[in-house]
Tab-separated table of C-alpha atoms in Angstrom:
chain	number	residue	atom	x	y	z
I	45	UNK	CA	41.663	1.040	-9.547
I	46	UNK	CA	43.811	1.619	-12.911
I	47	UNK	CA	43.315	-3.003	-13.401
I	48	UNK	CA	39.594	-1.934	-13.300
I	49	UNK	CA	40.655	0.356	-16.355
I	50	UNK	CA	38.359	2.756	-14.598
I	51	UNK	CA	38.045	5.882	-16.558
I	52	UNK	CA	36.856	9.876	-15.389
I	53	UNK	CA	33.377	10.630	-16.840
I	54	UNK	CA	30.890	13.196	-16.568
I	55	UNK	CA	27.105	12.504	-16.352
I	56	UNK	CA	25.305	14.174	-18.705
I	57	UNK	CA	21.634	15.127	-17.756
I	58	UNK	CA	18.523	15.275	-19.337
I	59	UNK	CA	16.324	18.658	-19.838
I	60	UNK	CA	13.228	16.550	-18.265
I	61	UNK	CA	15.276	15.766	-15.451
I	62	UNK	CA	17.179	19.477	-14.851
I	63	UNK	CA	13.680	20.463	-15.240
I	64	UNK	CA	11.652	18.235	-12.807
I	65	UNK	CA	13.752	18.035	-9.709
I	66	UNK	CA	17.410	19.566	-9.784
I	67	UNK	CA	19.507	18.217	-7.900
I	68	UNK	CA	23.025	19.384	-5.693
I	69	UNK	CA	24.218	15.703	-5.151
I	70	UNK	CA	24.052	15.519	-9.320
I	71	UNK	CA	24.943	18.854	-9.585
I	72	UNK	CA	28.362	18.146	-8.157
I	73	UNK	CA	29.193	14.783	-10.266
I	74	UNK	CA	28.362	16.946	-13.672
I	75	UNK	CA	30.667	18.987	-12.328
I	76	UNK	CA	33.351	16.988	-10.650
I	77	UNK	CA	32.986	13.900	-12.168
I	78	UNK	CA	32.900	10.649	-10.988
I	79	UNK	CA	34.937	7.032	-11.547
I	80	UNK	CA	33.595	4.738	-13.999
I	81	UNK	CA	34.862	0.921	-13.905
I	82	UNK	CA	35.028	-0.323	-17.365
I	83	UNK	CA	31.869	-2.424	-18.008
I	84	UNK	CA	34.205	-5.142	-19.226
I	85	UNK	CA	35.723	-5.112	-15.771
I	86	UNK	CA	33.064	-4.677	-13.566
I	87	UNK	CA	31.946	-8.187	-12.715
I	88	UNK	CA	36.018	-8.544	-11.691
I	89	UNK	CA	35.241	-4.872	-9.213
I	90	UNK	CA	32.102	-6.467	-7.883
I	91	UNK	CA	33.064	-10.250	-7.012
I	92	UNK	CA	36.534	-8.569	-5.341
I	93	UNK	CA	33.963	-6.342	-3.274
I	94	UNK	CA	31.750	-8.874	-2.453
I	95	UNK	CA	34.139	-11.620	-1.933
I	96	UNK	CA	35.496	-9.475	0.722
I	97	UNK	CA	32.515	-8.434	2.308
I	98	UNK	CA	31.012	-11.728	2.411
I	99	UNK	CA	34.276	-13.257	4.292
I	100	UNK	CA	33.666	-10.391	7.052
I	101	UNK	CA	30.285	-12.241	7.820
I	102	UNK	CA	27.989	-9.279	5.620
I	103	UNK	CA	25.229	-11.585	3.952
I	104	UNK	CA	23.888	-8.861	1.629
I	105	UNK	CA	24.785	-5.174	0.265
I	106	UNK	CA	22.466	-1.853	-0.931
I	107	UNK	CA	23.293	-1.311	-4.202
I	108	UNK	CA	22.721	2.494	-4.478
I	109	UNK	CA	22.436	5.427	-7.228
I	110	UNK	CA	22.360	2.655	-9.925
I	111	UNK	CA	20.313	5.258	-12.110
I	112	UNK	CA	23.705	7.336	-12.922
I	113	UNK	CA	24.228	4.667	-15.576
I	114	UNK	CA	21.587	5.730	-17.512
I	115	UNK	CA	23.841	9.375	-17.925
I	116	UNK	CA	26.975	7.103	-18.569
I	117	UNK	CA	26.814	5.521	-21.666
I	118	UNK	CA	28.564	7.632	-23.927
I	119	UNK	CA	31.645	5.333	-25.800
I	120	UNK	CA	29.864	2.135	-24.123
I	121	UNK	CA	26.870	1.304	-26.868
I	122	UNK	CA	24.535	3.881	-25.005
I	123	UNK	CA	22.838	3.741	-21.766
I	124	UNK	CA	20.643	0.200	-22.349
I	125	UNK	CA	23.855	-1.490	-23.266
I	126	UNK	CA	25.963	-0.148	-20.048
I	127	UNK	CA	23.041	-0.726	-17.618
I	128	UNK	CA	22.367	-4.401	-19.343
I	129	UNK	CA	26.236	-4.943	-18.443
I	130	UNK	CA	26.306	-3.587	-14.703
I	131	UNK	CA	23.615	-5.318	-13.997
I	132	UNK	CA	24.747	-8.692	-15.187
I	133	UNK	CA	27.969	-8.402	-13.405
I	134	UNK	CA	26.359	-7.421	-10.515
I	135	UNK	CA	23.602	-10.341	-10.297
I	136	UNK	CA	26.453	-12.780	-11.299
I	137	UNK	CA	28.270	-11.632	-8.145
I	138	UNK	CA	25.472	-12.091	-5.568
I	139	UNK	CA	24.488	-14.961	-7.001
I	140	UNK	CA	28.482	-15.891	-6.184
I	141	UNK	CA	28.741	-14.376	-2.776
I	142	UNK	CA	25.601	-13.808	-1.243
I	143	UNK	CA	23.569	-17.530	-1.915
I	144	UNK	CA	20.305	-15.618	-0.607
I	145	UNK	CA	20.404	-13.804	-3.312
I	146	UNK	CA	20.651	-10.515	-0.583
I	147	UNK	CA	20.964	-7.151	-2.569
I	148	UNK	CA	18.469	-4.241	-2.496
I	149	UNK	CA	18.489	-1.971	-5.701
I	150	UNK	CA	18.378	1.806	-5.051
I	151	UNK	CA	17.940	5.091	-6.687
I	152	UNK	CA	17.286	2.104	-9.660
I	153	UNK	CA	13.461	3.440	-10.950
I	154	UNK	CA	14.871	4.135	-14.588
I	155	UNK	CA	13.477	1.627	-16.983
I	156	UNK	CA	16.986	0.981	-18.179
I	157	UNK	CA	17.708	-0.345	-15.189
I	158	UNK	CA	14.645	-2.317	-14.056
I	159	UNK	CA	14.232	-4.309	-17.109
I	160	UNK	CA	17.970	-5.247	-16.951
I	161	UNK	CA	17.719	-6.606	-13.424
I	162	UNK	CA	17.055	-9.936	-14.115
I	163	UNK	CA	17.861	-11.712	-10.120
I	164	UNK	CA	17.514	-8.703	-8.024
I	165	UNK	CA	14.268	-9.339	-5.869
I	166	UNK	CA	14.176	-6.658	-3.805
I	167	UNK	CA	13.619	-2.563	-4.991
I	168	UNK	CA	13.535	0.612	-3.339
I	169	UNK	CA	9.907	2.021	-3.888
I	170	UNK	CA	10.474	5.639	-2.274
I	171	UNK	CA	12.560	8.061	-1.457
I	172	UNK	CA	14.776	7.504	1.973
I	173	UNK	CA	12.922	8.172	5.548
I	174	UNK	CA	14.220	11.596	6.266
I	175	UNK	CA	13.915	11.643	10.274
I	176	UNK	CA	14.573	15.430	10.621
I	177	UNK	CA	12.139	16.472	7.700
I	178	UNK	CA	8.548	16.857	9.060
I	179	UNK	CA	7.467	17.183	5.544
I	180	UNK	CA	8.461	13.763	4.630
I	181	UNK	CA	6.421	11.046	6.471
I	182	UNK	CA	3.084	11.169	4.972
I	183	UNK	CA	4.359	11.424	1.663
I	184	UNK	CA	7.052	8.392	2.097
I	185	UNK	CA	3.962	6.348	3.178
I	186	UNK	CA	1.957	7.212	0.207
I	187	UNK	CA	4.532	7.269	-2.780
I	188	UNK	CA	5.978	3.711	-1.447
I	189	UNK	CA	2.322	2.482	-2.002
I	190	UNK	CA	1.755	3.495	-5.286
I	191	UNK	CA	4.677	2.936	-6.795
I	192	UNK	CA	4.089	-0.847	-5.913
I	193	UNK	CA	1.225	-1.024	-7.962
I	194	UNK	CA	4.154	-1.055	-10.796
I	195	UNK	CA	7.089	-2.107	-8.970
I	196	UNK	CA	5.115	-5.264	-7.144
I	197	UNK	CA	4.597	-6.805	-10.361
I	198	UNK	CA	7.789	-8.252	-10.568
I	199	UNK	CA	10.017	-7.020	-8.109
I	200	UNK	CA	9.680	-6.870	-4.320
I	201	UNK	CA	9.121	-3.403	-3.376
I	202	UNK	CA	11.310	-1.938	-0.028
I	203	UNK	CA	9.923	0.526	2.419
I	204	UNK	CA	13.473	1.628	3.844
I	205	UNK	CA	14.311	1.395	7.212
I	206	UNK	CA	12.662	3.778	10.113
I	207	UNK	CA	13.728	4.762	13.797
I	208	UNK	CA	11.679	3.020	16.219
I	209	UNK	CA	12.342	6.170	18.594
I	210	UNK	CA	10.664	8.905	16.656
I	211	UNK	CA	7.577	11.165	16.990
I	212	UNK	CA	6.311	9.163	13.451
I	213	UNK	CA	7.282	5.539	14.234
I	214	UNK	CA	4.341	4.269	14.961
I	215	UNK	CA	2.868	5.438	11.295
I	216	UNK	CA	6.050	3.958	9.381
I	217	UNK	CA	5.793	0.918	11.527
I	218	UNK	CA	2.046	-0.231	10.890
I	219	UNK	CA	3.065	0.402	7.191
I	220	UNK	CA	5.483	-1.936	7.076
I	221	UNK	CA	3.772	-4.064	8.690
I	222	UNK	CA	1.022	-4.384	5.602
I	223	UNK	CA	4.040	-3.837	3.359
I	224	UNK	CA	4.629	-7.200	2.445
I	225	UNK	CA	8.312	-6.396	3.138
I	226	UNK	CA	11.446	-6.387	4.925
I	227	UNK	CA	11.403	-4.689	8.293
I	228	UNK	CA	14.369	-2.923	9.465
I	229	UNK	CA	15.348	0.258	11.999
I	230	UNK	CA	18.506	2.685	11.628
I	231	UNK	CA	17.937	3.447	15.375
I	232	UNK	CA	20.981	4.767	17.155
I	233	UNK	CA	22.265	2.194	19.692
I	234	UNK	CA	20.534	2.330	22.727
I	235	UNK	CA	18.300	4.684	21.369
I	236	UNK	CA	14.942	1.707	20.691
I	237	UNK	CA	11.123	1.258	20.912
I	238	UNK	CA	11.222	-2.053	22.313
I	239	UNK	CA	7.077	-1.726	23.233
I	240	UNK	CA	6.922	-0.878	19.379
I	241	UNK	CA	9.591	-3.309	17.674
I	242	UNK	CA	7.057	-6.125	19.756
I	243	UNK	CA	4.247	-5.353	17.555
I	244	UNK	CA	6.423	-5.928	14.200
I	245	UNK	CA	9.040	-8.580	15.441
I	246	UNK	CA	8.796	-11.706	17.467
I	247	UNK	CA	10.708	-13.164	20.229
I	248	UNK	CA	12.289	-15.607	17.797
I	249	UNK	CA	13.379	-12.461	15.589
I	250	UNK	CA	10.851	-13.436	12.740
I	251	UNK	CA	8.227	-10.760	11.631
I	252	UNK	CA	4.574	-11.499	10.252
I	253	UNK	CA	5.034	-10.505	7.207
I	254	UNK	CA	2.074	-10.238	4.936
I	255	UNK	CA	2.381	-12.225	1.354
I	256	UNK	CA	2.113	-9.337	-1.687
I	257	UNK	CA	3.307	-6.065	-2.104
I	258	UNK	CA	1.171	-3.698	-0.467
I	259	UNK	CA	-1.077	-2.185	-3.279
I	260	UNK	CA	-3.462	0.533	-2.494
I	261	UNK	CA	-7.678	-0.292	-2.883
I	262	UNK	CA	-9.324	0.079	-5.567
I	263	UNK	CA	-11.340	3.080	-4.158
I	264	UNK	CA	-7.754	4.771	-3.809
I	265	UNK	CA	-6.353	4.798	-7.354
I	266	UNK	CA	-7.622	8.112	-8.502
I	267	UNK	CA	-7.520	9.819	-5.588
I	268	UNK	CA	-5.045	12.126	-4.279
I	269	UNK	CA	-4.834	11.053	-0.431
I	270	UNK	CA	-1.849	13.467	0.347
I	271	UNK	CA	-3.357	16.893	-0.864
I	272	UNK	CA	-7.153	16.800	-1.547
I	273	UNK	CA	-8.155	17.131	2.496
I	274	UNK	CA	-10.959	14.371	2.170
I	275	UNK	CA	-9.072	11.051	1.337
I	276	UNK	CA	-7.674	8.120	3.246
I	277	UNK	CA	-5.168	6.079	2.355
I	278	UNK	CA	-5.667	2.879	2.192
I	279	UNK	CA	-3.661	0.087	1.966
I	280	UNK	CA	-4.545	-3.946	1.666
I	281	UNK	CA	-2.360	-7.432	1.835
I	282	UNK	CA	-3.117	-10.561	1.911
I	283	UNK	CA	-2.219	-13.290	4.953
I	284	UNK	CA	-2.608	-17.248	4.354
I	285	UNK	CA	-6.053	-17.252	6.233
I	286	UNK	CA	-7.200	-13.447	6.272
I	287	UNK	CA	-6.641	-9.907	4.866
I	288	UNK	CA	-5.064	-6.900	6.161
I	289	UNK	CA	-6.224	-3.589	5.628
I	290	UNK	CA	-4.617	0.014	6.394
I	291	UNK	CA	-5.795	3.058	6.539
I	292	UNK	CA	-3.621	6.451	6.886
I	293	UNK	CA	-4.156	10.084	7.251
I	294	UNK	CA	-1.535	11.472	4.842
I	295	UNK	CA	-2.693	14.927	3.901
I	296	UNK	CA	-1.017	17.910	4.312
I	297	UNK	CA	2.373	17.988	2.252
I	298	UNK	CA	3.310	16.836	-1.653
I	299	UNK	CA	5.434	17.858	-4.469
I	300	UNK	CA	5.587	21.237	-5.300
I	301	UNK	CA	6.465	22.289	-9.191
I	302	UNK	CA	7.329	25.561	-8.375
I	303	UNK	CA	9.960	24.918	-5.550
I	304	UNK	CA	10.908	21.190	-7.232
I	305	UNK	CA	10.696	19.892	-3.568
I	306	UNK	CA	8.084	18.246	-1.425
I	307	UNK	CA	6.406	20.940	0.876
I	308	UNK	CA	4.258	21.380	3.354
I	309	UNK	CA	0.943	22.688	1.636
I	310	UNK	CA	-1.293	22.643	4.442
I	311	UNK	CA	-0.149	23.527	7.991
I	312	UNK	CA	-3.115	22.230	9.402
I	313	UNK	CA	-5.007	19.652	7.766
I	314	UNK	CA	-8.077	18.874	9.041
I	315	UNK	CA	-9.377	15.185	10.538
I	316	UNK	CA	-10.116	12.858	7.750
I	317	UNK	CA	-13.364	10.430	7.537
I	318	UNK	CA	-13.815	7.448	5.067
I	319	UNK	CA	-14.489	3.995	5.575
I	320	UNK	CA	-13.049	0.640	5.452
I	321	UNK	CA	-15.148	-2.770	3.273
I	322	UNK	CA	-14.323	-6.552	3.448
I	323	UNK	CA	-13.975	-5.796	-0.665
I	324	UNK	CA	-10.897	-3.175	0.016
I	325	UNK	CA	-8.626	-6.037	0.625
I	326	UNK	CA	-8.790	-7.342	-3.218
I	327	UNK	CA	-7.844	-10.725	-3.020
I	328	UNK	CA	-9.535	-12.081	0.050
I	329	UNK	CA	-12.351	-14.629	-1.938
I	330	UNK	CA	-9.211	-16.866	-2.629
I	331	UNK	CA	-8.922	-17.551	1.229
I	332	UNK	CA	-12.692	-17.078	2.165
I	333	UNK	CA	-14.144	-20.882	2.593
I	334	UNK	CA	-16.249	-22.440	-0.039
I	335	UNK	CA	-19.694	-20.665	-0.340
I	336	UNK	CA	-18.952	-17.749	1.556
I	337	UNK	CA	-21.488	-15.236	1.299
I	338	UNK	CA	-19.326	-12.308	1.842
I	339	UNK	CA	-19.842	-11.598	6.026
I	340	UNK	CA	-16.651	-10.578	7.571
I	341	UNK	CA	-15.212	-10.341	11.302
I	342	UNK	CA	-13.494	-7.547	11.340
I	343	UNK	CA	-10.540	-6.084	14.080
I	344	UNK	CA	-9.664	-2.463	14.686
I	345	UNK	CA	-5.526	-2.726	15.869
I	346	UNK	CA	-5.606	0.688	16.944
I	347	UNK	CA	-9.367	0.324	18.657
I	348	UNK	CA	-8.818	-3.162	20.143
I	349	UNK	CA	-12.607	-4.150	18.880
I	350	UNK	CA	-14.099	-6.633	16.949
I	351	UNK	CA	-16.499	-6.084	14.560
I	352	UNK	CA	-19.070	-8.489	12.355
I	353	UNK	CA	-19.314	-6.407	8.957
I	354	UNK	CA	-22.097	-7.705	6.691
I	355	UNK	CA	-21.097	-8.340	2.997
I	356	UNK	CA	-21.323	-4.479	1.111
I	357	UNK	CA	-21.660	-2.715	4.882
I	358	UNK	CA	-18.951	-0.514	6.052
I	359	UNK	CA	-17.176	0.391	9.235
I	360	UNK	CA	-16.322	4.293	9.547
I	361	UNK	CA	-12.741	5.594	10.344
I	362	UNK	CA	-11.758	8.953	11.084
I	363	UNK	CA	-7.992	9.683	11.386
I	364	UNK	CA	-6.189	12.946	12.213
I	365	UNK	CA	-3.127	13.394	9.959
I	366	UNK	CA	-0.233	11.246	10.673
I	367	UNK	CA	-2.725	8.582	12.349
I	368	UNK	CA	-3.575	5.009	11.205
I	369	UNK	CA	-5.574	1.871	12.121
I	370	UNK	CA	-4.438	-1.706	10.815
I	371	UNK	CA	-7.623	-4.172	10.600
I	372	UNK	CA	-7.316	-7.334	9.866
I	373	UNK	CA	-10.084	-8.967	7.674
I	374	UNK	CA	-11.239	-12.312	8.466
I	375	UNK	CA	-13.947	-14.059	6.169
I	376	UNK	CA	-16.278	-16.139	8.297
I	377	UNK	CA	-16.867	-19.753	8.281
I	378	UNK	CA	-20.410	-21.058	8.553
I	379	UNK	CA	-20.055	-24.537	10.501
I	380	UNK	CA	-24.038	-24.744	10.671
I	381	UNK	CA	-26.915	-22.710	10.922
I	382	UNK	CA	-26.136	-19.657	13.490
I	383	UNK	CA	-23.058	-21.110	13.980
I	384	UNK	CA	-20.118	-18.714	12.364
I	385	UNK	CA	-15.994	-18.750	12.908
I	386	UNK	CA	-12.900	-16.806	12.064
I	387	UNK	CA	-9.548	-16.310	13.150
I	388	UNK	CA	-8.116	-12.939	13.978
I	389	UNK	CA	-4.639	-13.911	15.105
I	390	UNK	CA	-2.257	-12.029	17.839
I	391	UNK	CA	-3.905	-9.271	18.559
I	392	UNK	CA	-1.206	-7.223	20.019
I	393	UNK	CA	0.908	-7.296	16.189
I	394	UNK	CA	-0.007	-5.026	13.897
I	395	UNK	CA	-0.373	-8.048	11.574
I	396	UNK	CA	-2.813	-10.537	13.174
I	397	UNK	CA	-3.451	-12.867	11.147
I	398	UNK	CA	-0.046	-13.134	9.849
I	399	UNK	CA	0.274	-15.509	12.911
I	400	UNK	CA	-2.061	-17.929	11.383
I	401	UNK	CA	-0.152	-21.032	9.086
I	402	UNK	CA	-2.527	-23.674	9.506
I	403	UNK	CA	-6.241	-24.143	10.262
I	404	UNK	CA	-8.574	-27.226	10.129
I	405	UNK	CA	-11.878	-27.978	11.192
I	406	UNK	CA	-12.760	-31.180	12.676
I	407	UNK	CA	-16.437	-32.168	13.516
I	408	UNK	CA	-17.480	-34.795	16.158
I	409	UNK	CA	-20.461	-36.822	16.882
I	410	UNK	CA	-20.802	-38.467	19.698
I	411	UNK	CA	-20.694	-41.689	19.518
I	412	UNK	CA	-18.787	-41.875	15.818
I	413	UNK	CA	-16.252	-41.035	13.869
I	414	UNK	CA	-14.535	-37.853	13.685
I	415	UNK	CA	-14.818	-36.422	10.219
I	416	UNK	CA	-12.523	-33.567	8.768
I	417	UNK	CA	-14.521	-31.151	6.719
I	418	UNK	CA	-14.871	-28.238	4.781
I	419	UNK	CA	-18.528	-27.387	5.457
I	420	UNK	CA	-19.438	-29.129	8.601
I	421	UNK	CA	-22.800	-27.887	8.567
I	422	UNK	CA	-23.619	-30.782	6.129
I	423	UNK	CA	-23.701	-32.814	9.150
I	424	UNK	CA	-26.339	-31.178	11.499
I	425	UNK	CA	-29.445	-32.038	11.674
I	426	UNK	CA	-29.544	-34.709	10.112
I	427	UNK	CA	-32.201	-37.857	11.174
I	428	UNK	CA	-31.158	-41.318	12.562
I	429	UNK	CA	-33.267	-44.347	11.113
I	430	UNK	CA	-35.278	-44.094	14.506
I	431	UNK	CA	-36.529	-40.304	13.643
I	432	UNK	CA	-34.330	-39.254	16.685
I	433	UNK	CA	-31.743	-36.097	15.630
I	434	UNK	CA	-28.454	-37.248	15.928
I	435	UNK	CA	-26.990	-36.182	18.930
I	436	UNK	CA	-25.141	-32.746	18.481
I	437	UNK	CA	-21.939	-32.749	17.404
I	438	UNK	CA	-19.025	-30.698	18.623
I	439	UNK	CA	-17.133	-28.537	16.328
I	440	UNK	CA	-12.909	-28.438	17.118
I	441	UNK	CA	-11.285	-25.629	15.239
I	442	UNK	CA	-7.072	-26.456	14.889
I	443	UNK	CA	-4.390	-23.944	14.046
I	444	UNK	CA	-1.094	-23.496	13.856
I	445	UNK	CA	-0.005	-20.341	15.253
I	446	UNK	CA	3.436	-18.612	15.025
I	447	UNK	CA	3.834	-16.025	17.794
I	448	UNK	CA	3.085	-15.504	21.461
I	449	UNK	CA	0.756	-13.134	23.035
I	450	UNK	CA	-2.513	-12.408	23.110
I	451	UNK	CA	-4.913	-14.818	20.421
I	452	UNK	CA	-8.307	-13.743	19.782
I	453	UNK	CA	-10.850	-15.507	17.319
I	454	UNK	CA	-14.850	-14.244	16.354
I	455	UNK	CA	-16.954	-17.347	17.571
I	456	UNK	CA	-20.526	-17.001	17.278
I	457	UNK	CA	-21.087	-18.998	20.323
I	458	UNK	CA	-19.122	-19.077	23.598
I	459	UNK	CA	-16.552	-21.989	22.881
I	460	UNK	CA	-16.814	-24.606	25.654
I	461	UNK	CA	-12.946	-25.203	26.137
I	462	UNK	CA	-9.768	-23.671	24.388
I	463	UNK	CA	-6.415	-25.395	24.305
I	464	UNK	CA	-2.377	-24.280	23.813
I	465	UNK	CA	-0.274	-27.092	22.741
I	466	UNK	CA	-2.952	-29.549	24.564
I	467	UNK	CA	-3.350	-27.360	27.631
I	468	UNK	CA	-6.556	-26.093	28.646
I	469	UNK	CA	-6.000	-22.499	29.003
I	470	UNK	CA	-8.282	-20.166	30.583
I	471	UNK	CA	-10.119	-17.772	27.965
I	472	UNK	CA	-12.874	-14.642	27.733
I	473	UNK	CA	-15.739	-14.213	25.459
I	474	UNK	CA	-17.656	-10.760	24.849
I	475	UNK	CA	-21.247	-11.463	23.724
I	476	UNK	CA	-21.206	-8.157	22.408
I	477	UNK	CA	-18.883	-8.496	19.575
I	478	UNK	CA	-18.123	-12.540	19.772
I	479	UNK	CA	-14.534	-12.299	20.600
I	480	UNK	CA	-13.009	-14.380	22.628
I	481	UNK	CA	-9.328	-14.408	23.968
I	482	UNK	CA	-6.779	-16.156	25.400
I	483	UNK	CA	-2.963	-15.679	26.396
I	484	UNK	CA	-0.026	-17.868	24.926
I	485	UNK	CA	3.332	-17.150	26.806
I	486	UNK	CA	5.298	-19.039	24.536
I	487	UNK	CA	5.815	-19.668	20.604
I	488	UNK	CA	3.069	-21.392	20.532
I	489	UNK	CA	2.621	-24.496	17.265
I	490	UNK	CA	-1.225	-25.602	17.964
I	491	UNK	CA	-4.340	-23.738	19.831
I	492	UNK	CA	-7.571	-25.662	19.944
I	493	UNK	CA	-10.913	-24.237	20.078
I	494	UNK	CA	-14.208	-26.460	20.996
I	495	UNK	CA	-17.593	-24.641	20.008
C-alpha cells in the first residue's frame, strides 16, 4: 500500500453522533485506527481494484461505509474537500471499468457525501436486512420508504437484498416489488423460495419492476405506521399503464432513545384496519385515458379479487403485523356507454401491471374501416343517411405483455374471443366482479381481447 502513500488515521466523532447511536464497529476504528489512501492516490487504488475485478467477470461493486470520510478530513481541506475527492475517483473508475455504471453507495446518507456523488445511481435507503433480528423487518420496510421521499429525488434508492427462505420473505419481497428497485436474495445455496422468487422474477430472469422510487401516500407522511397501533403503511409506484399500491402492517418495534437501538415496543400489536383509494397512488392521472372520471378496477394480490372502486370510494384492509396486500390500480377506459376496460396484468406477480408495455385500442365497424382511437365511444351510435344505426362495432383491445402466467383484465362485458400471439385461447369471466382470465405458457409479446 506504501505507492498509495496510505497513511494511519483516527476518525474523530461527533457529540451528535456518540450521542444518537454509539456504535462498537466505530468504536474500534477510533480506537484502532484505520488505513487512509491519500486522496491524491485514490483514483490510482480504485481503477487497480476495479480493473482487477472487472477482468474476473464482476460487472459492479458495493461501495460501503463511505460516511467515515466525513471523520477523515483532518490535513486534507476538511471533510467536503476529502469526500468531493473520493468520490470523483471513485465515479471516474466505474465509469472506466464497469460501462453500466454498476456501483451501489452504502453507509453514504451524510450530505457530504450525497451531494458529491455526481454518477452513482443507485443508494442504500436503510439499514441491512438483519435475518436473525425479529425486531428488524417492519422497521427495514418502513425507514427504506421514507427515506426515498429524499433519497428518490435524485438517486435510486436500494432495498438490500433478502432471503427468499425466511419466516418474513414474503413481506420484504412484495416490498421490493413496489420498490422501484433492484431485486436481489443472499439465500444460502440450495437454501431458495422458488414458489416466491416466481412472483418477483421471470423465466427470462427479468423482474417487473415498477418506474419511481417507492414513496409513501400522502395520507402516510405524518403518521407514525411503526409505533402508533392504528396506521398502515402504505406504499405507491407507478407502472406504464397502471399503479401499484402497498399496504403493510409494521407496528410493533422502532428506535428507542434510551437504549440507542431499535426495540421491540409492543410484543403484541394488535390487527391493523385502514383503507386503500385510486388517489393513494399519486401519479396515476398521467396514465388514466383522456376524460377519465376517476373509476378504478382495482386487484387485491394477496385476495385474488377484483374490485370496481368508484372515484373518492374506498376498499377496506385489515392486516395483522408483518402482513401485506399489493393492489394494483388500473384506471378504466370508457369505450362507449356501459362499456368500461382495464388491464390488470399477471396476476400471479406481485407487480401486475408491470407486465403491461403496450396497449391500443382498435374499433371496427362492420363493413368499414378499422379506426385506431383514443375514445372509441365517439363512434357508437351514430346514424347512417338512411336513419338506420350503424351496425355495432366491435371493440379489439392490443397489448404487449412481458411475462407468462396467468393474465386477467376488468371488462365490463363478457369479451367474445381472446387471443395469445394470434391464438384463440380459452378464457373465464366472473359477472360478479368483471374479470376475466386466461393462461399464457410462454413469454408471451401480444394478447388480444374482442368485447
Amino acid at each position: 500500500m506504501e505507492h498509495y502513500e496510505s497513511t494511519m488515521k483516527f476518525p474523530i466523532h461527533s457529540p451528535g453522533v456518540l450521542t444518537n447511536q454509539p456504535d462498537l464497529a466505530m468504536d474500534s476504528l477510533t480506537v484502532h485506527g484505520l488505513g487512509l489512501v491519500h486522496p491524491k492516490k485514490v483514483f490510482q487504488f480504485y481503477n487497480e481494484l476495479h480493473n482487477y475485478l472487472a477482468d474476473a467477470g464482476v460487472d459492479g461493486v458495493k461501495v460501503d461505509v463511505q460516511n467515515i470520510l466525513e471523520t477523515l478530513g483532518a490535513g486534507f481541506g476538511g471533510r467536503v474537500s476529502i469526500t468531493r475527492q473520493y468520490h470523483q475517483a471513485l465515479d471516474a473508475s466505474i465509469a472506466h471499468n464497469f460501462p453500466d455504471n454498476g456501483c451501489i453507495s452504502c453507509m453514504s446518507h451524510n450530505t457530504d457525501g450525497l451531494y458529491s456523488s455526481k454518477q452513482t445511481a443507485v443508494v442504500r435507503a436503510s439499514d441491512d436486512f438483519w435475518p436473525r433480528d425479529p425486531v428488524s423487518h417492519t422497521i427495514h420496510v418502513a425507514s427504506v420508504a421514507y427515506n426515498s421521499l429524499f433519497l428518490g429525488e435524485f438517486m435510486q434508492p436500494d432495498w438490500d437484498m433478502f432471503h427468499s427462505l425466511h419466516p418474513a420473505a414474503e413481506y420484504h419481497a412484495a416490498a421490493r416489488a413496489i420498490g422501484g428497485c433492484a431485486v436481489y436474495v443472499s439465500d444460502k445455496p440450495g437454501n431458495h423460495d422458488f414458489d416466491l422468487l416466481k412472483k418477483l422474477v421471470l423465466p427470462d430472469g427479468s423482474v417487473l419492476r415498477a418506474q419511481l422510487p417507492g414513496r409513501p401516500t400522502r395520507d402516510c407522511l405524518f403518521t407514525d405506521p411503526t409505533r402508533d397501533g392504528k396506521s398502515l403503511l402504505k406504499i405507491w409506484n407507478m407502472n406504464k399503464y397502471t399503479g401499484v399500491l402497498g399496504a403493510f402492517n409494521c407496528q410493533g418495534a422502532g428506535w428507542s432513545k434510551i437504549d440507542k437501538m431499535n426495540v421491540i415496543h409492543d410484543a403484541a400489536p394488535k390487527t391493523v384496519s385502514g383503507s386503500v383509494h385510486a388517489r393513494d397512488v399519486d401519479m396515476l392521472r398521467q396514465v388514466a385515458p383522456e376524460g377519465w372520471n376517476g373509476d378504478c378496477a382495482i386487484y387485491s394480490y394477496r385476495g385474488g379479487e377484483l374490485v370496481c372502486l368508484p372515484k373518492s370510494a374506498a376498499l377496506p384492509v385489515t392486516l395483522a403485523v408483518l402482513e401485506y396486500d399489493v393492489f394494483t390500480v388500473s384506471p378504466i377506459k370508457i369505450l362507449a356507454p356501459g362499456v368500461g376496460f382495464a388491464p390488470i396484468g399477471l396476476l400471479k406477480m406481485f407487480n401486475s401491471g408491470g407486465a403491461i408495455t403496450a396497449l391500443e385500442y382498435q374499433l371496427v365497424v362492420p363493413g368499414q374501416q378499422i379506426y385506431l382511437v383514443e375514445e372509441p365511444e365517439e363512434l357508437f351510435g351514430v346514424l347512417a343517411s338512411d336513419g338506420n344505426e350503424i351496425p355495432i362495432p366491435i371493440v379489439t383491445i392490443r397489448m404487449t405483455v412481458h411475462g407468462c402466467g396467468q393474465f386477467g383484465a376488468y371488462s365490463s362485458l363478457r369479451p367474445r374471443q381472446c387471443l395469445v400471439d394470434s391464438v384463440v385461447v380459452d378464457f373465464s369471466y366472473e359477472h360478479a366482479s368483471r374479470l376475466v382470465t386466461f393462461d399464457t405458457s410462454d413469454l408471451v409479446q401480444n394478447v388480444i381481447i374482442q368485447i
